[in-house]
Amino acid sequence: RKKLRVANQPGSLSTLTTLIARNDAIVQDLRIMSRSIDFFDMVLNVEVTDVRHLMRVIAALRASDAIASAARA
């Protein structure tokens, strides 16, 4: 489970899911907790193989301009 803050702009959700797929992870559940003019706050459940895999996915998300923050929930 991850907490994310994603930019409220065209293509942000696509970027999020593409990064997860490119890192061989699977989105199991995505919940938008709140929305503002600039950001969406989300909780995301992602299937990974181990902690190392999880950390690789989080690092990829943090490196994206579309993702303002990503952390384990």
PDB file of N, H, CA, C and O in Angstrom:
ATOM      1  N   ARG A   1       0.852  -1.172   0.000  1.00  0.00           N
ATOM      2  CA  ARG A   1       0.000   0.000   0.000  1.00  0.00           C
ATOM      3  C   ARG A   1       0.896   1.233   0.000  1.00  0.00           C
ATOM      4  O   ARG A   1       1.868   1.310   0.752  1.00  0.00           O
ATOM      5  N   LYS A   2       0.556   2.194  -0.852  1.00  0.00           N
ATOM      6  H   LYS A   2      -0.234   2.132  -1.463  1.00  0.00           H
ATOM      7  CA  LYS A   2       1.318   3.427  -0.989  1.00  0.00           C
ATOM      8  C   LYS A   2       0.411   4.638  -0.919  1.00  0.00           C
ATOM      9  O   LYS A   2      -0.726   4.606  -1.390  1.00  0.00           O
ATOM     10  N   LYS A   3       0.920   5.696  -0.333  1.00  0.00           N
ATOM     11  H   LYS A   3       1.844   5.721   0.049  1.00  0.00           H
ATOM     12  CA  LYS A   3       0.231   6.989  -0.348  1.00  0.00           C
ATOM     13  C   LYS A   3       0.926   7.831  -1.404  1.00  0.00           C
ATOM     14  O   LYS A   3       2.152   7.938  -1.436  1.00  0.00           O
ATOM     15  N   LEU A   4       0.116   8.421  -2.261  1.00  0.00           N
ATOM     16  H   LEU A   4      -0.880   8.334  -2.235  1.00  0.00           H
ATOM     17  CA  LEU A   4       0.662   9.232  -3.354  1.00  0.00           C
ATOM     18  C   LEU A   4      -0.010  10.582  -3.405  1.00  0.00           C
ATOM     19  O   LEU A   4      -1.182  10.733  -3.060  1.00  0.00           O
ATOM     20  N   ARG A   5       0.753  11.552  -3.841  1.00  0.00           N
ATOM     21  H   ARG A   5       1.705  11.429  -4.122  1.00  0.00           H
ATOM     22  CA  ARG A   5       0.207  12.859  -4.203  1.00  0.00           C
ATOM     23  C   ARG A   5       0.590  13.061  -5.661  1.00  0.00           C
ATOM     24  O   ARG A   5       1.767  13.140  -6.013  1.00  0.00           O
ATOM     25  N   VAL A   6      -0.439  13.142  -6.499  1.00  0.00           N
ATOM     26  H   VAL A   6      -1.395  13.077  -6.214  1.00  0.00           H
ATOM     27  CA  VAL A   6      -0.249  13.178  -7.946  1.00  0.00           C
ATOM     28  C   VAL A   6      -0.751  14.516  -8.472  1.00  0.00           C
ATOM     29  O   VAL A   6      -1.796  15.010  -8.047  1.00  0.00           O
ATOM     30  N   ALA A   7       0.000  15.094  -9.396  1.00  0.00           N
ATOM     31  H   ALA A   7       0.849  14.693  -9.741  1.00  0.00           H
ATOM     32  CA  ALA A   7      -0.378  16.377  -9.986  1.00  0.00           C
ATOM     33  C   ALA A   7      -1.727  16.253 -10.688  1.00  0.00           C
ATOM     34  O   ALA A   7      -1.985  15.269 -11.381  1.00  0.00           O
ATOM     35  N   ASN A   8      -2.573  17.242 -10.507  1.00  0.00           N
ATOM     36  H   ASN A   8      -2.364  18.041  -9.944  1.00  0.00           H
ATOM     37  CA  ASN A   8      -3.874  17.304 -11.162  1.00  0.00           C
ATOM     38  C   ASN A   8      -3.680  17.980 -12.514  1.00  0.00           C
ATOM     39  O   ASN A   8      -3.963  19.165 -12.691  1.00  0.00           O
ATOM     40  N   GLN A   9      -3.186  17.181 -13.460  1.00  0.00           N
ATOM     41  H   GLN A   9      -2.956  16.219 -13.316  1.00  0.00           H
ATOM     42  CA  GLN A   9      -2.940  17.689 -14.806  1.00  0.00           C
ATOM     43  C   GLN A   9      -3.125  16.549 -15.800  1.00  0.00           C
ATOM     44  O   GLN A   9      -3.017  15.383 -15.420  1.00  0.00           O
ATOM     45  N   PRO A  10      -3.399  16.857 -17.057  1.00  0.00           N
ATOM     46  CA  PRO A  10      -3.614  15.806 -18.047  1.00  0.00           C
ATOM     47  C   PRO A  10      -2.405  14.864 -18.134  1.00  0.00           C
ATOM     48  O   PRO A  10      -1.259  15.310 -18.188  1.00  0.00           O
ATOM     49  N   GLY A  11      -2.682  13.569 -18.147  1.00  0.00           N
ATOM     50  H   GLY A  11      -3.613  13.207 -18.103  1.00  0.00           H
ATOM     51  CA  GLY A  11      -1.631  12.567 -18.307  1.00  0.00           C
ATOM     52  C   GLY A  11      -1.016  12.051 -17.024  1.00  0.00           C
ATOM     53  O   GLY A  11      -0.230  11.105 -17.070  1.00  0.00           O
ATOM     54  N   SER A  12      -1.342  12.634 -15.878  1.00  0.00           N
ATOM     55  H   SER A  12      -1.980  13.402 -15.841  1.00  0.00           H
ATOM     56  CA  SER A  12      -0.722  12.206 -14.620  1.00  0.00           C
ATOM     57  C   SER A  12      -1.081  10.771 -14.246  1.00  0.00           C
ATOM     58  O   SER A  12      -0.211  10.002 -13.836  1.00  0.00           O
ATOM     59  N   LEU A  13      -2.346  10.408 -14.383  1.00  0.00           N
ATOM     60  H   LEU A  13      -3.052  11.032 -14.715  1.00  0.00           H
ATOM     61  CA  LEU A  13      -2.753   9.054 -14.054  1.00  0.00           C
ATOM     62  C   LEU A  13      -2.113   8.055 -15.016  1.00  0.00           C
ATOM     63  O   LEU A  13      -1.711   6.964 -14.612  1.00  0.00           O
ATOM     64  N   SER A  14      -2.023   8.428 -16.265  1.00  0.00           N
ATOM     65  H   SER A  14      -2.349   9.315 -16.594  1.00  0.00           H
ATOM     66  CA  SER A  14      -1.358   7.585 -17.263  1.00  0.00           C
ATOM     67  C   SER A  14       0.111   7.384 -16.909  1.00  0.00           C
ATOM     68  O   SER A  14       0.630   6.271 -17.004  1.00  0.00           O
ATOM     69  N   THR A  15       0.778   8.455 -16.502  1.00  0.00           N
ATOM     70  H   THR A  15       0.357   9.359 -16.425  1.00  0.00           H
ATOM     71  CA  THR A  15       2.180   8.360 -16.090  1.00  0.00           C
ATOM     72  C   THR A  15       2.324   7.419 -14.908  1.00  0.00           C
ATOM     73  O   THR A  15       3.220   6.576 -14.884  1.00  0.00           O
ATOM     74  N   LEU A  16       1.445   7.564 -13.930  1.00  0.00           N
ATOM     75  H   LEU A  16       0.717   8.249 -13.950  1.00  0.00           H
ATOM     76  CA  LEU A  16       1.471   6.714 -12.742  1.00  0.00           C
ATOM     77  C   LEU A  16       1.364   5.242 -13.124  1.00  0.00           C
ATOM     78  O   LEU A  16       2.200   4.437 -12.712  1.00  0.00           O
ATOM     79  N   THR A  17       0.360   4.881 -13.896  1.00  0.00           N
ATOM     80  H   THR A  17      -0.319   5.535 -14.231  1.00  0.00           H
ATOM     81  CA  THR A  17       0.150   3.478 -14.235  1.00  0.00           C
ATOM     82  C   THR A  17       1.237   2.944 -15.169  1.00  0.00           C
ATOM     83  O   THR A  17       1.601   1.772 -15.077  1.00  0.00           O
ATOM     84  N   THR A  18       1.756   3.773 -16.055  1.00  0.00           N
ATOM     85  H   THR A  18       1.460   4.726 -16.130  1.00  0.00           H
ATOM     86  CA  THR A  18       2.851   3.360 -16.935  1.00  0.00           C
ATOM     87  C   THR A  18       4.105   3.051 -16.137  1.00  0.00           C
ATOM     88  O   THR A  18       4.774   2.051 -16.400  1.00  0.00           O
ATOM     89  N   LEU A  19       4.434   3.892 -15.168  1.00  0.00           N
ATOM     90  H   LEU A  19       3.891   4.704 -14.954  1.00  0.00           H
ATOM     91  CA  LEU A  19       5.614   3.646 -14.341  1.00  0.00           C
ATOM     92  C   LEU A  19       5.476   2.347 -13.552  1.00  0.00           C
ATOM     93  O   LEU A  19       6.437   1.591 -13.415  1.00  0.00           O
ATOM     94  N   ILE A  20       4.295   2.098 -13.044  1.00  0.00           N
ATOM     95  H   ILE A  20       3.514   2.712 -13.156  1.00  0.00           H
ATOM     96  CA  ILE A  20       4.065   0.855 -12.299  1.00  0.00           C
ATOM     97  C   ILE A  20       4.216  -0.358 -13.227  1.00  0.00           C
ATOM     98  O   ILE A  20       4.860  -1.342 -12.863  1.00  0.00           O
ATOM     99  N   ALA A  21       3.633  -0.289 -14.404  1.00  0.00           N
ATOM    100  H   ALA A  21       3.109   0.510 -14.701  1.00  0.00           H
ATOM    101  CA  ALA A  21       3.727  -1.397 -15.357  1.00  0.00           C
ATOM    102  C   ALA A  21       5.158  -1.616 -15.835  1.00  0.00           C
ATOM    103  O   ALA A  21       5.594  -2.760 -15.962  1.00  0.00           O
ATOM    104  N   ARG A  22       5.886  -0.553 -16.100  1.00  0.00           N
ATOM    105  H   ARG A  22       5.532   0.376 -15.997  1.00  0.00           H
ATOM    106  CA  ARG A  22       7.280  -0.687 -16.552  1.00  0.00           C
ATOM    107  C   ARG A  22       8.175  -1.322 -15.497  1.00  0.00           C
ATOM    108  O   ARG A  22       9.239  -1.852 -15.815  1.00  0.00           O
ATOM    109  N   ASN A  23       7.748  -1.267 -14.253  1.00  0.00           N
ATOM    110  H   ASN A  23       6.884  -0.836 -13.994  1.00  0.00           H
ATOM    111  CA  ASN A  23       8.500  -1.877 -13.166  1.00  0.00           C
ATOM    112  C   ASN A  23       7.908  -3.225 -12.752  1.00  0.00           C
ATOM    113  O   ASN A  23       8.153  -3.713 -11.649  1.00  0.00           O
ATOM    114  N   ASP A  24       7.122  -3.817 -13.661  1.00  0.00           N
ATOM    115  H   ASP A  24       6.924  -3.420 -14.558  1.00  0.00           H
ATOM    116  CA  ASP A  24       6.578  -5.161 -13.492  1.00  0.00           C
ATOM    117  C   ASP A  24       5.757  -5.330 -12.215  1.00  0.00           C
ATOM    118  O   ASP A  24       5.806  -6.382 -11.578  1.00  0.00           O
ATOM    119  N   ALA A  25       5.013  -4.310 -11.849  1.00  0.00           N
ATOM    120  H   ALA A  25       4.973  -3.455 -12.367  1.00  0.00           H
ATOM    121  CA  ALA A  25       4.104  -4.374 -10.711  1.00  0.00           C
ATOM    122  C   ALA A  25       2.665  -4.291 -11.242  1.00  0.00           C
ATOM    123  O   ALA A  25       2.432  -3.903 -12.387  1.00  0.00           O
ATOM    124  N   ILE A  26       1.713  -4.662 -10.387  1.00  0.00           N
ATOM    125  H   ILE A  26       1.903  -4.977  -9.456  1.00  0.00           H
ATOM    126  CA  ILE A  26       0.310  -4.709 -10.795  1.00  0.00           C
ATOM    127  C   ILE A  26      -0.518  -3.850  -9.837  1.00  0.00           C
ATOM    128  O   ILE A  26      -0.422  -4.001  -8.619  1.00  0.00           O
ATOM    129  N   VAL A  27      -1.326  -2.955 -10.389  1.00  0.00           N
ATOM    130  H   VAL A  27      -1.404  -2.832 -11.379  1.00  0.00           H
ATOM    131  CA  VAL A  27      -2.240  -2.147  -9.574  1.00  0.00           C
ATOM    132  C   VAL A  27      -3.402  -3.037  -9.155  1.00  0.00           C
ATOM    133  O   VAL A  27      -4.108  -3.585 -10.001  1.00  0.00           O
ATOM    134  N   GLN A  28      -3.598  -3.181  -7.849  1.00  0.00           N
ATOM    135  H   GLN A  28      -3.025  -2.736  -7.161  1.00  0.00           H
ATOM    136  CA  GLN A  28      -4.711  -3.967  -7.334  1.00  0.00           C
ATOM    137  C   GLN A  28      -5.892  -3.091  -6.940  1.00  0.00           C
ATOM    138  O   GLN A  28      -7.046  -3.498  -7.075  1.00  0.00           O
ATOM    139  N   ASP A  29      -5.606  -1.893  -6.457  1.00  0.00           N
ATOM    140  H   ASP A  29      -4.669  -1.562  -6.347  1.00  0.00           H
ATOM    141  CA  ASP A  29      -6.668  -0.994  -6.003  1.00  0.00           C
ATOM    142  C   ASP A  29      -6.124   0.427  -6.001  1.00  0.00           C
ATOM    143  O   ASP A  29      -4.969   0.653  -5.643  1.00  0.00           O
ATOM    144  N   LEU A  30      -6.945   1.370  -6.397  1.00  0.00           N
ATOM    145  H   LEU A  30      -7.883   1.186  -6.688  1.00  0.00           H
ATOM    146  CA  LEU A  30      -6.565   2.786  -6.392  1.00  0.00           C
ATOM    147  C   LEU A  30      -7.750   3.568  -5.840  1.00  0.00           C
ATOM    148  O   LEU A  30      -8.867   3.466  -6.348  1.00  0.00           O
ATOM    149  N   ARG A  31      -7.494   4.346  -4.800  1.00  0.00           N
ATOM    150  H   ARG A  31      -6.587   4.429  -4.387  1.00  0.00           H
ATOM    151  CA  ARG A  31      -8.553   5.169  -4.199  1.00  0.00           C
ATOM    152  C   ARG A  31      -8.102   6.620  -4.141  1.00  0.00           C
ATOM    153  O   ARG A  31      -7.025   6.926  -3.628  1.00  0.00           O
ATOM    154  N   ILE A  32      -8.915   7.491  -4.658  1.00  0.00           N
ATOM    155  H   ILE A  32      -9.790   7.243  -5.075  1.00  0.00           H
ATOM    156  CA  ILE A  32      -8.643   8.926  -4.563  1.00  0.00           C
ATOM    157  C   ILE A  32      -9.252   9.393  -3.242  1.00  0.00           C
ATOM    158  O   ILE A  32     -10.464   9.327  -3.040  1.00  0.00           O
ATOM    159  N   MET A  33      -8.390   9.863  -2.358  1.00  0.00           N
ATOM    160  H   MET A  33      -7.405   9.917  -2.523  1.00  0.00           H
ATOM    161  CA  MET A  33      -8.830  10.259  -1.021  1.00  0.00           C
ATOM    162  C   MET A  33      -9.277  11.720  -0.984  1.00  0.00           C
ATOM    163  O   MET A  33     -10.231  12.068  -0.288  1.00  0.00           O
ATOM    164  N   SER A  34      -8.584  12.565  -1.734  1.00  0.00           N
ATOM    165  H   SER A  34      -7.809  12.283  -2.300  1.00  0.00           H
ATOM    166  CA  SER A  34      -8.973  13.979  -1.810  1.00  0.00           C
ATOM    167  C   SER A  34      -8.430  14.575  -3.100  1.00  0.00           C
ATOM    168  O   SER A  34      -7.510  14.045  -3.723  1.00  0.00           O
ATOM    169  N   ARG A  35      -9.029  15.689  -3.474  1.00  0.00           N
ATOM    170  H   ARG A  35      -9.776  16.120  -2.968  1.00  0.00           H
ATOM    171  CA  ARG A  35      -8.647  16.371  -4.709  1.00  0.00           C
ATOM    172  C   ARG A  35      -8.640  17.862  -4.456  1.00  0.00           C
ATOM    173  O   ARG A  35      -9.545  18.410  -3.828  1.00  0.00           O
ATOM    174  N   SER A  36      -7.597  18.510  -4.959  1.00  0.00           N
ATOM    175  H   SER A  36      -6.861  18.065  -5.469  1.00  0.00           H
ATOM    176  CA  SER A  36      -7.539  19.969  -4.912  1.00  0.00           C
ATOM    177  C   SER A  36      -7.288  20.461  -6.333  1.00  0.00           C
ATOM    178  O   SER A  36      -7.237  19.665  -7.270  1.00  0.00           O
ATOM    179  N   ILE A  37      -7.136  21.741  -6.486  1.00  0.00           N
ATOM    180  H   ILE A  37      -7.178  22.388  -5.724  1.00  0.00           H
ATOM    181  CA  ILE A  37      -6.867  22.305  -7.809  1.00  0.00           C
ATOM    182  C   ILE A  37      -5.551  21.773  -8.365  1.00  0.00           C
ATOM    183  O   ILE A  37      -5.427  21.559  -9.571  1.00  0.00           O
ATOM    184  N   ASP A  38      -4.560  21.558  -7.484  1.00  0.00           N
ATOM    185  H   ASP A  38      -4.661  21.732  -6.505  1.00  0.00           H
ATOM    186  CA  ASP A  38      -3.224  21.166  -7.932  1.00  0.00           C
ATOM    187  C   ASP A  38      -2.911  19.676  -7.837  1.00  0.00           C
ATOM    188  O   ASP A  38      -2.107  19.168  -8.619  1.00  0.00           O
ATOM    189  N   PHE A  39      -3.535  18.959  -6.885  1.00  0.00           N
ATOM    190  H   PHE A  39      -4.188  19.371  -6.249  1.00  0.00           H
ATOM    191  CA  PHE A  39      -3.135  17.582  -6.615  1.00  0.00           C
ATOM    192  C   PHE A  39      -4.307  16.664  -6.314  1.00  0.00           C
ATOM    193  O   PHE A  39      -5.384  17.104  -5.910  1.00  0.00           O
ATOM    194  N   PHE A  40      -4.064  15.367  -6.524  1.00  0.00           N
ATOM    195  H   PHE A  40      -3.189  15.010  -6.852  1.00  0.00           H
ATOM    196  CA  PHE A  40      -4.912  14.286  -6.035  1.00  0.00           C
ATOM    197  C   PHE A  40      -4.110  13.562  -4.965  1.00  0.00           C
ATOM    198  O   PHE A  40      -2.926  13.290  -5.164  1.00  0.00           O
ATOM    199  N   ASP A  41      -4.728  13.244  -3.837  1.00  0.00           N
ATOM    200  H   ASP A  41      -5.690  13.464  -3.675  1.00  0.00           H
ATOM    201  CA  ASP A  41      -4.117  12.382  -2.835  1.00  0.00           C
ATOM    202  C   ASP A  41      -4.755  11.011  -3.000  1.00  0.00           C
ATOM    203  O   ASP A  41      -5.978  10.876  -2.986  1.00  0.00           O
ATOM    204  N   MET A  42      -3.906   9.990  -3.158  1.00  0.00           N
ATOM    205  H   MET A  42      -2.912  10.100  -3.170  1.00  0.00           H
ATOM    206  CA  MET A  42      -4.378   8.641  -3.445  1.00  0.00           C
ATOM    207  C   MET A  42      -3.764   7.632  -2.497  1.00  0.00           C
ATOM    208  O   MET A  42      -2.688   7.843  -1.938  1.00  0.00           O
ATOM    209  N   VAL A  43      -4.478   6.528  -2.333  1.00  0.00           N
ATOM    210  H   VAL A  43      -5.352   6.357  -2.788  1.00  0.00           H
ATOM    211  CA  VAL A  43      -3.925   5.340  -1.700  1.00  0.00           C
ATOM    212  C   VAL A  43      -3.972   4.262  -2.774  1.00  0.00           C
ATOM    213  O   VAL A  43      -4.998   4.040  -3.417  1.00  0.00           O
ATOM    214  N   LEU A  44      -2.844   3.606  -2.948  1.00  0.00           N
ATOM    215  H   LEU A  44      -2.010   3.787  -2.425  1.00  0.00           H
ATOM    216  CA  LEU A  44      -2.682   2.667  -4.046  1.00  0.00           C
ATOM    217  C   LEU A  44      -2.162   1.343  -3.505  1.00  0.00           C
ATOM    218  O   LEU A  44      -1.167   1.318  -2.781  1.00  0.00           O
ATOM    219  N   ASN A  45      -2.822   0.245  -3.848  1.00  0.00           N
ATOM    220  H   ASN A  45      -3.630   0.265  -4.436  1.00  0.00           H
ATOM    221  CA  ASN A  45      -2.323  -1.084  -3.529  1.00  0.00           C
ATOM    222  C   ASN A  45      -1.696  -1.654  -4.790  1.00  0.00           C
ATOM    223  O   ASN A  45      -2.331  -1.731  -5.841  1.00  0.00           O
ATOM    224  N   VAL A  46      -0.434  -2.051  -4.663  1.00  0.00           N
ATOM    225  H   VAL A  46       0.083  -1.988  -3.809  1.00  0.00           H
ATOM    226  CA  VAL A  46       0.311  -2.570  -5.803  1.00  0.00           C
ATOM    227  C   VAL A  46       0.876  -3.938  -5.434  1.00  0.00           C
ATOM    228  O   VAL A  46       1.416  -4.123  -4.343  1.00  0.00           O
ATOM    229  N   GLU A  47       0.748  -4.888  -6.346  1.00  0.00           N
ATOM    230  H   GLU A  47       0.309  -4.738  -7.233  1.00  0.00           H
ATOM    231  CA  GLU A  47       1.317  -6.213  -6.129  1.00  0.00           C
ATOM    232  C   GLU A  47       2.778  -6.207  -6.569  1.00  0.00           C
ATOM    233  O   GLU A  47       3.089  -5.899  -7.720  1.00  0.00           O
ATOM    234  N   VAL A  48       3.664  -6.547  -5.645  1.00  0.00           N
ATOM    235  H   VAL A  48       3.412  -6.797  -4.711  1.00  0.00           H
ATOM    236  CA  VAL A  48       5.097  -6.648  -5.910  1.00  0.00           C
ATOM    237  C   VAL A  48       5.592  -7.988  -5.373  1.00  0.00           C
ATOM    238  O   VAL A  48       4.891  -8.652  -4.609  1.00  0.00           O
ATOM    239  N   THR A  49       6.797  -8.384  -5.773  1.00  0.00           N
ATOM    240  H   THR A  49       7.366  -7.845  -6.394  1.00  0.00           H
ATOM    241  CA  THR A  49       7.319  -9.685  -5.367  1.00  0.00           C
ATOM    242  C   THR A  49       8.001  -9.667  -4.009  1.00  0.00           C
ATOM    243  O   THR A  49       7.963 -10.657  -3.278  1.00  0.00           O
ATOM    244  N   ASP A  50       8.632  -8.530  -3.667  1.00  0.00           N
ATOM    245  H   ASP A  50       8.663  -7.726  -4.261  1.00  0.00           H
ATOM    246  CA  ASP A  50       9.335  -8.433  -2.391  1.00  0.00           C
ATOM    247  C   ASP A  50       9.606  -6.959  -2.075  1.00  0.00           C
ATOM    248  O   ASP A  50       9.221  -6.073  -2.839  1.00  0.00           O
ATOM    249  N   VAL A  51      10.267  -6.708  -0.951  1.00  0.00           N
ATOM    250  H   VAL A  51      10.580  -7.427  -0.331  1.00  0.00           H
ATOM    251  CA  VAL A  51      10.529  -5.332  -0.515  1.00  0.00           C
ATOM    252  C   VAL A  51      11.434  -4.607  -1.512  1.00  0.00           C
ATOM    253  O   VAL A  51      11.251  -3.418  -1.773  1.00  0.00           O
ATOM    254  N   ARG A  52      12.388  -5.311  -2.054  1.00  0.00           N
ATOM    255  H   ARG A  52      12.537  -6.277  -1.841  1.00  0.00           H
ATOM    256  CA  ARG A  52      13.295  -4.694  -3.047  1.00  0.00           C
ATOM    257  C   ARG A  52      12.510  -4.216  -4.269  1.00  0.00           C
ATOM    258  O   ARG A  52      12.752  -3.124  -4.782  1.00  0.00           O
ATOM    259  N   HIS A  53      11.580  -5.032  -4.724  1.00  0.00           N
ATOM    260  H   HIS A  53      11.384  -5.919  -4.307  1.00  0.00           H
ATOM    261  CA  HIS A  53      10.731  -4.670  -5.847  1.00  0.00           C
ATOM    262  C   HIS A  53       9.880  -3.446  -5.497  1.00  0.00           C
ATOM    263  O   HIS A  53       9.747  -2.528  -6.307  1.00  0.00           O
ATOM    264  N   LEU A  54       9.309  -3.435  -4.297  1.00  0.00           N
ATOM    265  H   LEU A  54       9.418  -4.180  -3.640  1.00  0.00           H
ATOM    266  CA  LEU A  54       8.524  -2.294  -3.828  1.00  0.00           C
ATOM    267  C   LEU A  54       9.352  -1.018  -3.835  1.00  0.00           C
ATOM    268  O   LEU A  54       8.879   0.025  -4.286  1.00  0.00           O
ATOM    269  N   MET A  55      10.569  -1.090  -3.347  1.00  0.00           N
ATOM    270  H   MET A  55      10.954  -1.937  -2.980  1.00  0.00           H
ATOM    271  CA  MET A  55      11.427   0.094  -3.288  1.00  0.00           C
ATOM    272  C   MET A  55      11.775   0.592  -4.692  1.00  0.00           C
ATOM    273  O   MET A  55      11.905   1.796  -4.910  1.00  0.00           O
ATOM    274  N   ARG A  56      11.925  -0.334  -5.642  1.00  0.00           N
ATOM    275  H   ARG A  56      11.819  -1.312  -5.465  1.00  0.00           H
ATOM    276  CA  ARG A  56      12.195   0.060  -7.035  1.00  0.00           C
ATOM    277  C   ARG A  56      10.993   0.807  -7.623  1.00  0.00           C
ATOM    278  O   ARG A  56      11.163   1.796  -8.337  1.00  0.00           O
ATOM    279  N   VAL A  57       9.783   0.334  -7.322  1.00  0.00           N
ATOM    280  H   VAL A  57       9.646  -0.469  -6.742  1.00  0.00           H
ATOM    281  CA  VAL A  57       8.567   0.997  -7.808  1.00  0.00           C
ATOM    282  C   VAL A  57       8.446   2.387  -7.192  1.00  0.00           C
ATOM    283  O   VAL A  57       8.177   3.356  -7.902  1.00  0.00           O
ATOM    284  N   ILE A  58       8.642   2.494  -5.890  1.00  0.00           N
ATOM    285  H   ILE A  58       8.861   1.707  -5.313  1.00  0.00           H
ATOM    286  CA  ILE A  58       8.556   3.799  -5.219  1.00  0.00           C
ATOM    287  C   ILE A  58       9.608   4.767  -5.767  1.00  0.00           C
ATOM    288  O   ILE A  58       9.313   5.944  -5.973  1.00  0.00           O
ATOM    289  N   ALA A  59      10.824   4.288  -6.004  1.00  0.00           N
ATOM    290  H   ALA A  59      11.064   3.332  -5.837  1.00  0.00           H
ATOM    291  CA  ALA A  59      11.879   5.153  -6.563  1.00  0.00           C
ATOM    292  C   ALA A  59      11.489   5.669  -7.946  1.00  0.00           C
ATOM    293  O   ALA A  59      11.726   6.835  -8.262  1.00  0.00           O
ATOM    294  N   ALA A  60      10.898   4.814  -8.762  1.00  0.00           N
ATOM    295  H   ALA A  60      10.706   3.867  -8.505  1.00  0.00           H
ATOM    296  CA  ALA A  60      10.458   5.237 -10.099  1.00  0.00           C
ATOM    297  C   ALA A  60       9.367   6.299 -10.003  1.00  0.00           C
ATOM    298  O   ALA A  60       9.373   7.270 -10.760  1.00  0.00           O
ATOM    299  N   LEU A  61       8.436   6.114  -9.078  1.00  0.00           N
ATOM    300  H   LEU A  61       8.431   5.325  -8.464  1.00  0.00           H
ATOM    301  CA  LEU A  61       7.361   7.096  -8.902  1.00  0.00           C
ATOM    302  C   LEU A  61       7.914   8.437  -8.419  1.00  0.00           C
ATOM    303  O   LEU A  61       7.513   9.492  -8.910  1.00  0.00           O
ATOM    304  N   ARG A  62       8.824   8.391  -7.469  1.00  0.00           N
ATOM    305  H   ARG A  62       9.150   7.533  -7.070  1.00  0.00           H
ATOM    306  CA  ARG A  62       9.409   9.626  -6.931  1.00  0.00           C
ATOM    307  C   ARG A  62      10.208  10.391  -7.973  1.00  0.00           C
ATOM    308  O   ARG A  62      10.331  11.612  -7.881  1.00  0.00           O
ATOM    309  N   ALA A  63      10.749   9.694  -8.958  1.00  0.00           N
ATOM    310  H   ALA A  63      10.649   8.701  -9.032  1.00  0.00           H
ATOM    311  CA  ALA A  63      11.554  10.336 -10.003  1.00  0.00           C
ATOM    312  C   ALA A  63      10.702  11.066 -11.046  1.00  0.00           C
ATOM    313  O   ALA A  63      11.229  11.834 -11.850  1.00  0.00           O
ATOM    314  N   SER A  64       9.399  10.831 -11.033  1.00  0.00           N
ATOM    315  H   SER A  64       8.970  10.207 -10.380  1.00  0.00           H
ATOM    316  CA  SER A  64       8.504  11.429 -12.017  1.00  0.00           C
ATOM    317  C   SER A  64       8.052  12.825 -11.592  1.00  0.00           C
ATOM    318  O   SER A  64       7.764  13.064 -10.419  1.00  0.00           O
ATOM    319  N   ASP A  65       7.995  13.732 -12.545  1.00  0.00           N
ATOM    320  H   ASP A  65       8.229  13.538 -13.498  1.00  0.00           H
ATOM    321  CA  ASP A  65       7.484  15.089 -12.283  1.00  0.00           C
ATOM    322  C   ASP A  65       5.982  15.081 -11.978  1.00  0.00           C
ATOM    323  O   ASP A  65       5.480  15.996 -11.327  1.00  0.00           O
ATOM    324  N   ALA A  66       5.269  14.063 -12.441  1.00  0.00           N
ATOM    325  H   ALA A  66       5.677  13.319 -12.970  1.00  0.00           H
ATOM    326  CA  ALA A  66       3.820  13.995 -12.240  1.00  0.00           C
ATOM    327  C   ALA A  66       3.459  13.551 -10.822  1.00  0.00           C
ATOM    328  O   ALA A  66       2.335  13.764 -10.369  1.00  0.00           O
ATOM    329  N   ILE A  67       4.412  12.936 -10.127  1.00  0.00           N
ATOM    330  H   ILE A  67       5.325  12.762 -10.495  1.00  0.00           H
ATOM    331  CA  ILE A  67       4.166  12.408  -8.782  1.00  0.00           C
ATOM    332  C   ILE A  67       4.868  13.326  -7.777  1.00  0.00           C
ATOM    333  O   ILE A  67       6.097  13.386  -7.736  1.00  0.00           O
ATOM    334  N   ALA A  68       4.089  14.031  -6.977  1.00  0.00           N
ATOM    335  H   ALA A  68       3.090  13.982  -7.010  1.00  0.00           H
ATOM    336  CA  ALA A  68       4.672  14.972  -6.011  1.00  0.00           C
ATOM    337  C   ALA A  68       5.280  14.248  -4.818  1.00  0.00           C
ATOM    338  O   ALA A  68       6.290  14.695  -4.275  1.00  0.00           O
ATOM    339  N   SER A  69       4.674  13.130  -4.401  1.00  0.00           N
ATOM    340  H   SER A  69       3.854  12.768  -4.843  1.00  0.00           H
ATOM    341  CA  SER A  69       5.236  12.330  -3.312  1.00  0.00           C
ATOM    342  C   SER A  69       4.726  10.913  -3.392  1.00  0.00           C
ATOM    343  O   SER A  69       3.619  10.659  -3.868  1.00  0.00           O
ATOM    344  N   ALA A  70       5.556   9.979  -2.913  1.00  0.00           N
ATOM    345  H   ALA A  70       6.455  10.185  -2.526  1.00  0.00           H
ATOM    346  CA  ALA A  70       5.196   8.564  -2.868  1.00  0.00           C
ATOM    347  C   ALA A  70       5.858   7.959  -1.641  1.00  0.00           C
ATOM    348  O   ALA A  70       7.062   8.113  -1.434  1.00  0.00           O
ATOM    349  N   ALA A  71       5.064   7.270  -0.828  1.00  0.00           N
ATOM    350  H   ALA A  71       4.086   7.145  -0.996  1.00  0.00           H
ATOM    351  CA  ALA A  71       5.597   6.645   0.386  1.00  0.00           C
ATOM    352  C   ALA A  71       4.769   5.428   0.728  1.00  0.00           C
ATOM    353  O   ALA A  71       3.616   5.304   0.313  1.00  0.00           O
ATOM    354  N   ARG A  72       5.372   4.526   1.493  1.00  0.00           N
ATOM    355  H   ARG A  72       6.308   4.627   1.830  1.00  0.00           H
ATOM    356  CA  ARG A  72       4.623   3.375   1.993  1.00  0.00           C
ATOM    357  C   ARG A  72       3.591   3.862   3.005  1.00  0.00           C
ATOM    358  O   ARG A  72       3.875   4.729   3.832  1.00  0.00           O
ATOM    359  N   ALA A  73       2.406   3.299   2.930  1.00  0.00           N
ATOM    360  H   ALA A  73       2.176   2.595   2.259  1.00  0.00           H
ATOM    361  CA  ALA A  73       1.336   3.703   3.848  1.00  0.00           C
ATOM    362  C   ALA A  73       1.286   2.769   5.033  1.00  0.00           C
ATOM    363  O   ALA A  73       0.450   2.941   5.920  1.00  0.00           O
TER     364      ALA A  73
END
